[in-house]
Amino acid sequence: MKHRIAGTYVITGASKGIGRAFALALAPKVKTLILLARDAKALKTVAAELVQLNPELVVQTHSVDLSDQKAIKKTTDAIRKAHRNIDGIVNNAGYARPGYFHELPADEFEKAMRVDYLGAVHVTRALHDLVPQGGLITFTSSVVGYMGVFGYSSYAGAKFALIGFAETLRQELARRQIQVSVLCPPDTETPGYAIENQTKPIETQALSAGAKLMTAEAVAAKFAKGIESGKFLINCNFDSALIYRLKSIWPSLVYRIMMGMVKKAQKNKSG
Ligand SMILES: NC(=O)c1ccc[n+]([C@@H]2O[C@H](COP(=O)([O-])OP(=O)(O)OC[C@H]3O[C@@H](n4cnc5c(N)ncnc54)[C@H](OP(=O)(O)O)[C@@H]3O)[C@@H](O)[C@H]2O)c1
């Protein structure tokens, strides 16, 4: 199954970062974009950028907090009233709050699940029946969605859950010939990533230090290419594709390499 990008798409988390970059990448190819995020003003700014790129494009924006199931219902009801057909649902909204497990508040674990996982589940539940044969449903997980990483205990739970959900949905929606894909970006330069950096433990910083930052535009381009070539799990660069393979064939090696970096950072800190 290879989805062809055209028609009407819902994109969550489209006010900035990867979601905004993906909306800009889709703009020349599609008819309608329905953008969701909390910041209404930022959504309007993105809508104006999109129409500048493609004056024929119809852009609708909805300010909604995706951690709130009632708010999702209200928004998706409004989308359903306006549209009978949605070619793609792009569940991209999310955030990460790194920190030592014992220092993260209990609420943080619940919030991560509500925004990063349940937000996508509820949007998909509310709209999937509008997706036609040949349509698309995607989820933005992370490299941290298939490999636990020091400092990401709340985030990893939610992003692992998304991949399990997507694998299941892929099987259930195969009969309807709907493509399900999961984007797993590596560290990417976005407003969210800048916030994330403020609370990263030194061990997490050490693990990130070796990785090359991608731009949101490069991730969006890989995402579009992965979708159109029918991929389920979309890695965005050589390093993450290699980690993905190594993690499945030789997990103990990946663990040892990571723990070597963690211990070195801890030694440097204490010494
Ligand atoms: N950047 C990275 O290094 C990286 C790596 C792997 C995976 N990811 C994933 O990629 C996705 C996009 O991240 P990004 O780096 O582009 O982050 P970003 O720059 O912070 O953008 C996140 C988007 O999600 C929206 N959002 C966040 N919380 C929301 C909520 N409660 N309700 C509605 N919308 C919400 C934000 O909009 P508002 O603030 O306006 O609500 C924004 O549009 C996320 O799922 C993230 O976990 C990012």
mmCIF file of C-alpha atoms and ligand atoms in Angstrom:
data_model
loop_
_atom_site.group_PDB
_atom_site.id
_atom_site.type_symbol
_atom_site.label_atom_id
_atom_site.label_comp_id
_atom_site.label_asym_id
_atom_site.label_seq_id
_atom_site.Cartn_x
_atom_site.Cartn_y
_atom_site.Cartn_z
ATOM 1 C CA MET A 1 0.000 0.000 0.000
ATOM 2 C CA LYS A 2 1.490 3.329 -1.057
ATOM 3 C CA HIS A 3 -0.424 6.425 -0.110
ATOM 4 C CA ARG A 4 -0.398 9.254 -2.670
ATOM 5 C CA ILE A 5 -0.398 12.641 -0.977
ATOM 6 C CA ALA A 6 -3.431 14.611 -2.240
ATOM 7 C CA GLY A 7 -6.735 15.921 -0.896
ATOM 8 C CA THR A 8 -7.596 16.822 2.687
ATOM 9 C CA TYR A 9 -5.369 16.325 5.753
ATOM 10 C CA VAL A 10 -5.733 16.925 9.467
ATOM 11 C CA ILE A 11 -2.382 17.735 11.118
ATOM 12 C CA THR A 12 -2.091 18.008 14.882
ATOM 13 C CA GLY A 13 0.714 20.038 16.427
ATOM 14 C CA ALA A 14 0.903 22.169 13.284
ATOM 15 C CA SER A 15 1.612 25.521 14.956
ATOM 16 C CA LYS A 16 5.385 25.022 15.002
ATOM 17 C CA GLY A 17 8.272 22.574 14.656
ATOM 18 C CA ILE A 18 7.886 19.335 12.686
ATOM 19 C CA GLY A 19 4.085 19.708 12.282
ATOM 20 C CA ARG A 20 4.451 23.155 10.739
ATOM 21 C CA ALA A 21 7.273 21.941 8.458
ATOM 22 C CA PHE A 22 5.153 18.968 7.346
ATOM 23 C CA ALA A 23 2.184 21.255 6.589
ATOM 24 C CA LEU A 24 4.515 23.412 4.458
ATOM 25 C CA ALA A 25 5.772 20.268 2.668
ATOM 26 C CA LEU A 26 2.193 19.147 1.915
ATOM 27 C CA ALA A 27 0.914 22.590 0.863
ATOM 28 C CA PRO A 28 1.828 22.379 -2.855
ATOM 29 C CA LYS A 29 0.264 18.900 -3.207
ATOM 30 C CA VAL A 30 -3.038 19.084 -1.337
ATOM 31 C CA LYS A 31 -6.394 20.869 -1.436
ATOM 32 C CA THR A 32 -7.237 21.352 2.242
ATOM 33 C CA LEU A 33 -5.254 21.397 5.472
ATOM 34 C CA ILE A 34 -6.950 21.315 8.853
ATOM 35 C CA LEU A 35 -4.466 22.397 11.501
ATOM 36 C CA LEU A 36 -4.775 21.691 15.222
ATOM 37 C CA ALA A 37 -2.761 23.010 18.204
ATOM 38 C CA ARG A 38 -3.427 25.188 21.260
ATOM 39 C CA ASP A 39 -1.883 28.464 20.080
ATOM 40 C CA ALA A 40 -4.548 30.068 17.842
ATOM 41 C CA LYS A 41 -2.316 32.980 16.829
ATOM 42 C CA ALA A 42 0.570 30.726 15.777
ATOM 43 C CA LEU A 43 -1.869 28.568 13.782
ATOM 44 C CA LYS A 44 -3.100 31.663 11.891
ATOM 45 C CA THR A 45 0.494 32.619 11.088
ATOM 46 C CA VAL A 46 1.183 29.117 9.713
ATOM 47 C CA ALA A 47 -2.104 29.264 7.732
ATOM 48 C CA ALA A 48 -0.949 32.522 6.102
ATOM 49 C CA GLU A 49 2.442 30.991 5.216
ATOM 50 C CA LEU A 50 0.693 28.009 3.638
ATOM 51 C CA VAL A 51 -1.641 30.120 1.520
ATOM 52 C CA GLN A 52 1.326 32.151 0.339
ATOM 53 C CA LEU A 53 2.903 28.904 -0.882
ATOM 54 C CA ASN A 54 -0.297 27.707 -2.543
ATOM 55 C CA PRO A 55 -3.011 30.356 -3.041
ATOM 56 C CA GLU A 56 -5.563 27.659 -3.983
ATOM 57 C CA LEU A 57 -5.142 25.895 -0.651
ATOM 58 C CA VAL A 58 -7.991 25.910 1.884
ATOM 59 C CA VAL A 59 -6.640 26.087 5.441
ATOM 60 C CA GLN A 60 -8.755 25.695 8.548
ATOM 61 C CA THR A 61 -7.392 26.054 12.059
ATOM 62 C CA HIS A 62 -8.705 24.767 15.384
ATOM 63 C CA SER A 63 -7.286 25.773 18.729
ATOM 64 C CA VAL A 64 -7.569 22.719 20.981
ATOM 65 C CA ASP A 65 -5.778 21.205 23.941
ATOM 66 C CA LEU A 66 -5.279 17.565 22.930
ATOM 67 C CA SER A 67 -4.882 16.467 26.529
ATOM 68 C CA ASP A 68 -8.578 17.248 26.993
ATOM 69 C CA GLN A 69 -10.874 14.538 25.611
ATOM 70 C CA LYS A 70 -13.975 16.781 25.685
ATOM 71 C CA ALA A 71 -12.158 19.492 23.730
ATOM 72 C CA ILE A 72 -11.079 16.885 21.165
ATOM 73 C CA LYS A 73 -14.709 15.787 20.779
ATOM 74 C CA LYS A 74 -15.856 19.378 20.191
ATOM 75 C CA THR A 75 -13.147 19.979 17.594
ATOM 76 C CA THR A 76 -13.557 16.682 15.778
ATOM 77 C CA ASP A 77 -17.356 17.185 15.708
ATOM 78 C CA ALA A 78 -16.765 20.534 13.983
ATOM 79 C CA ILE A 79 -14.365 18.859 11.510
ATOM 80 C CA ARG A 80 -16.936 16.137 10.807
ATOM 81 C CA LYS A 81 -19.612 18.769 10.120
ATOM 82 C CA ALA A 82 -17.402 20.454 7.544
ATOM 83 C CA HIS A 83 -15.845 17.366 5.880
ATOM 84 C CA ARG A 84 -17.082 14.005 4.677
ATOM 85 C CA ASN A 85 -13.702 12.812 3.526
ATOM 86 C CA ILE A 86 -10.285 13.129 5.134
ATOM 87 C CA ASP A 87 -7.426 11.631 3.122
ATOM 88 C CA GLY A 88 -4.966 11.725 5.970
ATOM 89 C CA ILE A 89 -4.835 12.116 9.746
ATOM 90 C CA VAL A 90 -1.375 13.182 10.893
ATOM 91 C CA ASN A 91 -1.119 12.769 14.670
ATOM 92 C CA ASN A 92 2.000 14.787 15.362
ATOM 93 C CA ALA A 93 1.364 16.893 18.497
ATOM 94 C CA GLY A 94 3.575 16.044 21.433
ATOM 95 C CA TYR A 95 6.242 17.160 23.828
ATOM 96 C CA ALA A 96 9.028 15.728 25.965
ATOM 97 C CA ARG A 97 9.935 16.626 29.532
ATOM 98 C CA PRO A 98 13.245 14.948 30.327
ATOM 99 C CA GLY A 99 14.414 14.505 33.905
ATOM 100 C CA TYR A 100 15.545 11.889 36.412
ATOM 101 C CA PHE A 101 12.708 9.421 37.018
ATOM 102 C CA HIS A 102 12.750 10.027 40.798
ATOM 103 C CA GLU A 103 12.471 13.792 40.287
ATOM 104 C CA LEU A 104 9.628 13.877 37.752
ATOM 105 C CA PRO A 105 6.251 14.595 39.362
ATOM 106 C CA ALA A 106 3.540 11.929 39.107
ATOM 107 C CA ASP A 107 1.435 14.338 37.037
ATOM 108 C CA GLU A 108 4.115 14.430 34.374
ATOM 109 C CA PHE A 109 3.604 10.732 33.572
ATOM 110 C CA GLU A 110 -0.144 11.269 33.229
ATOM 111 C CA LYS A 111 0.265 14.400 31.114
ATOM 112 C CA ALA A 112 2.740 12.662 28.772
ATOM 113 C CA MET A 113 0.238 9.857 28.198
ATOM 114 C CA ARG A 114 -2.629 12.308 27.654
ATOM 115 C CA VAL A 115 -0.830 14.528 25.143
ATOM 116 C CA ASP A 116 1.596 12.186 23.375
ATOM 117 C CA TYR A 117 -0.540 9.032 23.365
ATOM 118 C CA LEU A 118 -4.237 9.520 24.190
ATOM 119 C CA GLY A 119 -4.518 12.734 22.151
ATOM 120 C CA ALA A 120 -3.608 10.710 19.050
ATOM 121 C CA VAL A 121 -5.893 7.819 20.030
ATOM 122 C CA HIS A 122 -8.924 10.091 20.529
ATOM 123 C CA VAL A 123 -8.387 12.122 17.352
ATOM 124 C CA THR A 124 -8.019 8.877 15.387
ATOM 125 C CA ARG A 125 -11.103 7.300 17.012
ATOM 126 C CA ALA A 126 -13.164 10.363 16.176
ATOM 127 C CA LEU A 127 -12.118 10.713 12.520
ATOM 128 C CA HIS A 128 -10.875 7.366 11.135
ATOM 129 C CA ASP A 129 -14.202 6.491 9.507
ATOM 130 C CA LEU A 130 -13.849 9.548 7.237
ATOM 131 C CA VAL A 131 -10.573 8.174 5.820
ATOM 132 C CA PRO A 132 -11.244 6.468 2.467
ATOM 133 C CA GLN A 133 -9.583 3.447 0.889
ATOM 134 C CA GLY A 134 -6.010 4.452 0.029
ATOM 135 C CA GLY A 135 -6.008 7.019 2.845
ATOM 136 C CA LEU A 136 -3.439 7.554 5.569
ATOM 137 C CA ILE A 137 -3.160 7.682 9.356
ATOM 138 C CA THR A 138 0.190 8.583 10.903
ATOM 139 C CA PHE A 139 1.680 8.947 14.361
ATOM 140 C CA THR A 140 4.767 10.826 15.400
ATOM 141 C CA SER A 141 6.634 8.659 17.854
ATOM 142 C CA SER A 142 10.415 9.018 18.245
ATOM 143 C CA VAL A 143 13.672 7.086 18.330
ATOM 144 C CA VAL A 144 12.722 7.029 22.046
ATOM 145 C CA GLY A 145 9.604 5.096 20.934
ATOM 146 C CA TYR A 146 11.659 1.969 20.206
ATOM 147 C CA MET A 147 14.662 2.514 22.456
ATOM 148 C CA GLY A 148 14.474 3.631 26.084
ATOM 149 C CA VAL A 149 16.908 6.498 26.696
ATOM 150 C CA PHE A 150 18.214 7.777 30.046
ATOM 151 C CA GLY A 151 16.120 10.752 31.232
ATOM 152 C CA TYR A 152 13.016 10.015 29.136
ATOM 153 C CA SER A 153 10.988 7.777 31.476
ATOM 154 C CA SER A 154 7.695 9.678 31.022
ATOM 155 C CA TYR A 155 8.160 10.319 27.298
ATOM 156 C CA ALA A 156 9.340 6.799 26.391
ATOM 157 C CA GLY A 157 6.222 5.221 27.911
ATOM 158 C CA ALA A 158 3.954 7.363 25.746
ATOM 159 C CA LYS A 159 6.018 7.012 22.559
ATOM 160 C CA PHE A 160 6.392 3.195 22.937
ATOM 161 C CA ALA A 161 2.617 3.034 23.447
ATOM 162 C CA LEU A 162 2.067 4.902 20.181
ATOM 163 C CA ILE A 163 4.054 2.332 18.200
ATOM 164 C CA GLY A 164 2.071 -0.539 19.761
ATOM 165 C CA PHE A 165 -1.160 1.263 18.946
ATOM 166 C CA ALA A 166 -0.045 1.943 15.366
ATOM 167 C CA GLU A 167 1.070 -1.682 14.805
ATOM 168 C CA THR A 168 -2.372 -2.860 15.913
ATOM 169 C CA LEU A 169 -4.255 -0.298 13.872
ATOM 170 C CA ARG A 170 -2.206 -1.169 10.815
ATOM 171 C CA GLN A 171 -3.513 -4.746 10.972
ATOM 172 C CA GLU A 172 -7.111 -3.728 11.674
ATOM 173 C CA LEU A 173 -7.224 -1.099 8.925
ATOM 174 C CA ALA A 174 -5.524 -3.245 6.283
ATOM 175 C CA ARG A 175 -8.979 -4.457 5.167
ATOM 176 C CA ARG A 176 -9.930 -0.858 4.424
ATOM 177 C CA GLN A 177 -6.572 -0.368 2.644
ATOM 178 C CA ILE A 178 -5.597 2.501 4.883
ATOM 179 C CA GLN A 179 -1.875 3.072 5.259
ATOM 180 C CA VAL A 180 -0.664 3.470 8.828
ATOM 181 C CA SER A 181 2.806 4.951 9.331
ATOM 182 C CA VAL A 182 4.889 5.976 12.328
ATOM 183 C CA LEU A 183 7.466 8.728 12.120
ATOM 184 C CA CYS A 184 10.421 8.276 14.493
ATOM 185 C CA PRO A 185 12.465 11.469 14.365
ATOM 186 C CA PRO A 186 15.890 11.723 15.957
ATOM 187 C CA ASP A 187 16.925 14.949 17.742
ATOM 188 C CA THR A 188 15.441 17.726 15.605
ATOM 189 C CA GLU A 189 15.907 21.475 15.923
ATOM 190 C CA THR A 190 12.453 22.787 16.895
ATOM 191 C CA PRO A 191 10.977 25.094 19.573
ATOM 192 C CA GLY A 192 9.994 21.951 21.508
ATOM 193 C CA TYR A 193 13.557 20.604 21.390
ATOM 194 C CA ALA A 194 14.888 23.892 22.801
ATOM 195 C CA ILE A 195 12.506 23.569 25.788
ATOM 196 C CA GLU A 196 13.464 19.913 26.231
ATOM 197 C CA ASN A 197 17.140 20.856 26.493
ATOM 198 C CA GLN A 198 16.430 22.979 29.571
ATOM 199 C CA THR A 199 15.749 19.952 31.792
ATOM 200 C CA LYS A 200 17.985 17.240 30.300
ATOM 201 C CA PRO A 201 20.123 15.441 32.916
ATOM 202 C CA ILE A 202 23.846 15.489 32.063
ATOM 203 C CA GLU A 203 23.668 11.808 31.072
ATOM 204 C CA THR A 204 20.923 12.591 28.535
ATOM 205 C CA GLN A 205 22.961 15.532 27.259
ATOM 206 C CA ALA A 206 25.943 13.214 26.784
ATOM 207 C CA LEU A 207 23.839 10.725 24.817
ATOM 208 C CA SER A 208 22.489 13.530 22.590
ATOM 209 C CA ALA A 209 25.893 15.136 22.115
ATOM 210 C CA GLY A 210 27.075 12.609 19.512
ATOM 211 C CA ALA A 211 23.900 12.864 17.449
ATOM 212 C CA LYS A 212 23.629 15.298 14.567
ATOM 213 C CA LEU A 213 20.593 17.582 14.870
ATOM 214 C CA MET A 214 18.192 17.450 11.926
ATOM 215 C CA THR A 215 16.140 20.400 10.758
ATOM 216 C CA ALA A 216 12.341 20.175 10.930
ATOM 217 C CA GLU A 217 12.268 20.654 7.143
ATOM 218 C CA ALA A 218 14.582 17.670 6.556
ATOM 219 C CA VAL A 219 12.446 15.503 8.861
ATOM 220 C CA ALA A 220 9.269 16.625 7.053
ATOM 221 C CA ALA A 221 10.814 15.730 3.679
ATOM 222 C CA LYS A 222 11.817 12.237 4.924
ATOM 223 C CA PHE A 223 8.328 11.818 6.386
ATOM 224 C CA ALA A 224 6.619 12.645 3.063
ATOM 225 C CA LYS A 225 9.010 10.349 1.161
ATOM 226 C CA GLY A 226 8.503 7.505 3.647
ATOM 227 C CA ILE A 227 4.727 7.832 3.389
ATOM 228 C CA GLU A 228 4.732 7.821 -0.407
ATOM 229 C CA SER A 229 6.952 4.745 -0.495
ATOM 230 C CA GLY A 230 4.497 2.912 1.782
ATOM 231 C CA LYS A 231 6.762 2.592 4.838
ATOM 232 C CA PHE A 232 5.319 1.715 8.216
ATOM 233 C CA LEU A 233 8.141 2.862 10.485
ATOM 234 C CA ILE A 234 9.907 5.918 9.135
ATOM 235 C CA ASN A 235 13.409 6.662 10.402
ATOM 236 C CA CYS A 236 14.856 9.947 9.194
ATOM 237 C CA ASN A 237 18.624 9.441 8.978
ATOM 238 C CA PHE A 238 21.332 6.792 8.747
ATOM 239 C CA ASP A 239 22.098 6.836 12.491
ATOM 240 C CA SER A 240 18.533 6.157 13.598
ATOM 241 C CA ALA A 241 18.046 3.456 10.947
ATOM 242 C CA LEU A 242 21.253 1.788 12.216
ATOM 243 C CA ILE A 243 20.178 2.043 15.881
ATOM 244 C CA TYR A 244 16.788 0.566 14.948
ATOM 245 C CA ARG A 245 18.417 -2.477 13.296
ATOM 246 C CA LEU A 246 21.063 -2.955 15.997
ATOM 247 C CA LYS A 247 18.448 -2.644 18.752
ATOM 248 C CA SER A 248 16.458 -5.518 17.244
ATOM 249 C CA ILE A 249 19.366 -7.868 16.435
ATOM 250 C CA TRP A 250 21.834 -7.043 19.238
ATOM 251 C CA PRO A 251 20.066 -5.147 22.060
ATOM 252 C CA SER A 252 22.741 -5.940 24.660
ATOM 253 C CA LEU A 253 25.373 -4.175 22.533
ATOM 254 C CA VAL A 254 23.209 -1.037 22.241
ATOM 255 C CA TYR A 255 22.674 -1.116 26.014
ATOM 256 C CA ARG A 256 26.412 -1.468 26.690
ATOM 257 C CA ILE A 257 27.315 1.408 24.353
ATOM 258 C CA MET A 258 24.704 3.678 25.945
ATOM 259 C CA MET A 259 25.707 2.754 29.489
ATOM 260 C CA GLY A 260 29.345 3.444 28.606
ATOM 261 C CA MET A 261 28.351 7.005 27.642
ATOM 262 C CA VAL A 262 26.153 7.379 30.729
ATOM 263 C CA LYS A 263 28.924 6.229 33.110
ATOM 264 C CA LYS A 264 31.472 8.519 31.451
ATOM 265 C CA ALA A 265 29.142 11.517 31.923
ATOM 266 C CA GLN A 266 28.576 10.563 35.579
ATOM 267 C CA LYS A 267 32.336 10.180 36.156
ATOM 268 C CA ASN A 268 33.026 13.582 34.572
ATOM 269 C CA LYS A 269 30.337 15.147 36.764
ATOM 270 C CA SER A 270 31.625 13.716 40.013
ATOM 271 C CA GLY A 271 35.307 14.060 39.125
HETATM 272 N N1 LIG B 1 12.218 17.705 18.074
HETATM 273 C C1 LIG B 1 12.668 16.493 18.355
HETATM 274 O O1 LIG B 1 13.867 16.306 18.644
HETATM 275 C C2 LIG B 1 11.746 15.315 18.322
HETATM 276 C C3 LIG B 1 12.318 14.030 18.280
HETATM 277 C C4 LIG B 1 11.469 12.916 18.253
HETATM 278 C C5 LIG B 1 10.098 13.085 18.239
HETATM 279 N N2 LIG B 1 9.571 14.345 18.271
HETATM 280 C C6 LIG B 1 8.098 14.451 18.257
HETATM 281 O O2 LIG B 1 7.713 15.232 17.141
HETATM 282 C C7 LIG B 1 6.464 15.888 17.418
HETATM 283 C C8 LIG B 1 6.616 17.367 17.149
HETATM 284 O O3 LIG B 1 7.605 17.867 18.040
HETATM 285 P P1 LIG B 1 8.400 19.214 17.772
HETATM 286 O O4 LIG B 1 9.808 18.962 18.135
HETATM 287 O O5 LIG B 1 8.030 19.782 16.464
HETATM 288 O O6 LIG B 1 7.815 20.083 18.987
HETATM 289 P P2 LIG B 1 7.254 21.594 19.040
HETATM 290 O O7 LIG B 1 8.128 22.470 18.258
HETATM 291 O O8 LIG B 1 7.080 21.892 20.488
HETATM 292 O O9 LIG B 1 5.837 21.412 18.377
HETATM 293 C C9 LIG B 1 4.878 20.621 19.041
HETATM 294 C C10 LIG B 1 3.518 20.835 18.457
HETATM 295 O O10 LIG B 1 2.569 20.085 19.252
HETATM 296 C C11 LIG B 1 1.571 20.986 19.743
HETATM 297 N N3 LIG B 1 1.120 20.580 21.065
HETATM 298 C C12 LIG B 1 1.876 20.298 22.152
HETATM 299 N N4 LIG B 1 1.093 20.018 23.203
HETATM 300 C C13 LIG B 1 -0.193 20.125 22.776
HETATM 301 C C14 LIG B 1 -1.449 19.978 23.397
HETATM 302 N N5 LIG B 1 -1.581 19.667 24.698
HETATM 303 N N6 LIG B 1 -2.558 20.168 22.644
HETATM 304 C C15 LIG B 1 -2.449 20.494 21.351
HETATM 305 N N7 LIG B 1 -1.289 20.649 20.704
HETATM 306 C C16 LIG B 1 -0.171 20.472 21.403
HETATM 307 C C17 LIG B 1 2.264 22.358 19.772
HETATM 308 O O11 LIG B 1 1.317 23.397 19.624
HETATM 309 P P3 LIG B 1 0.814 24.399 20.781
HETATM 310 O O12 LIG B 1 1.973 24.645 21.704
HETATM 311 O O13 LIG B 1 0.359 25.591 20.012
HETATM 312 O O14 LIG B 1 -0.295 23.660 21.423
HETATM 313 C C18 LIG B 1 3.109 22.288 18.506
HETATM 314 O O15 LIG B 1 2.349 22.617 17.385
HETATM 315 C C19 LIG B 1 6.141 15.563 18.878
HETATM 316 O O16 LIG B 1 5.248 14.482 18.926
HETATM 317 C C20 LIG B 1 7.500 15.161 19.457
HETATM 318 O O17 LIG B 1 7.388 14.314 20.566
HETATM 319 C C21 LIG B 1 10.357 15.454 18.302
#
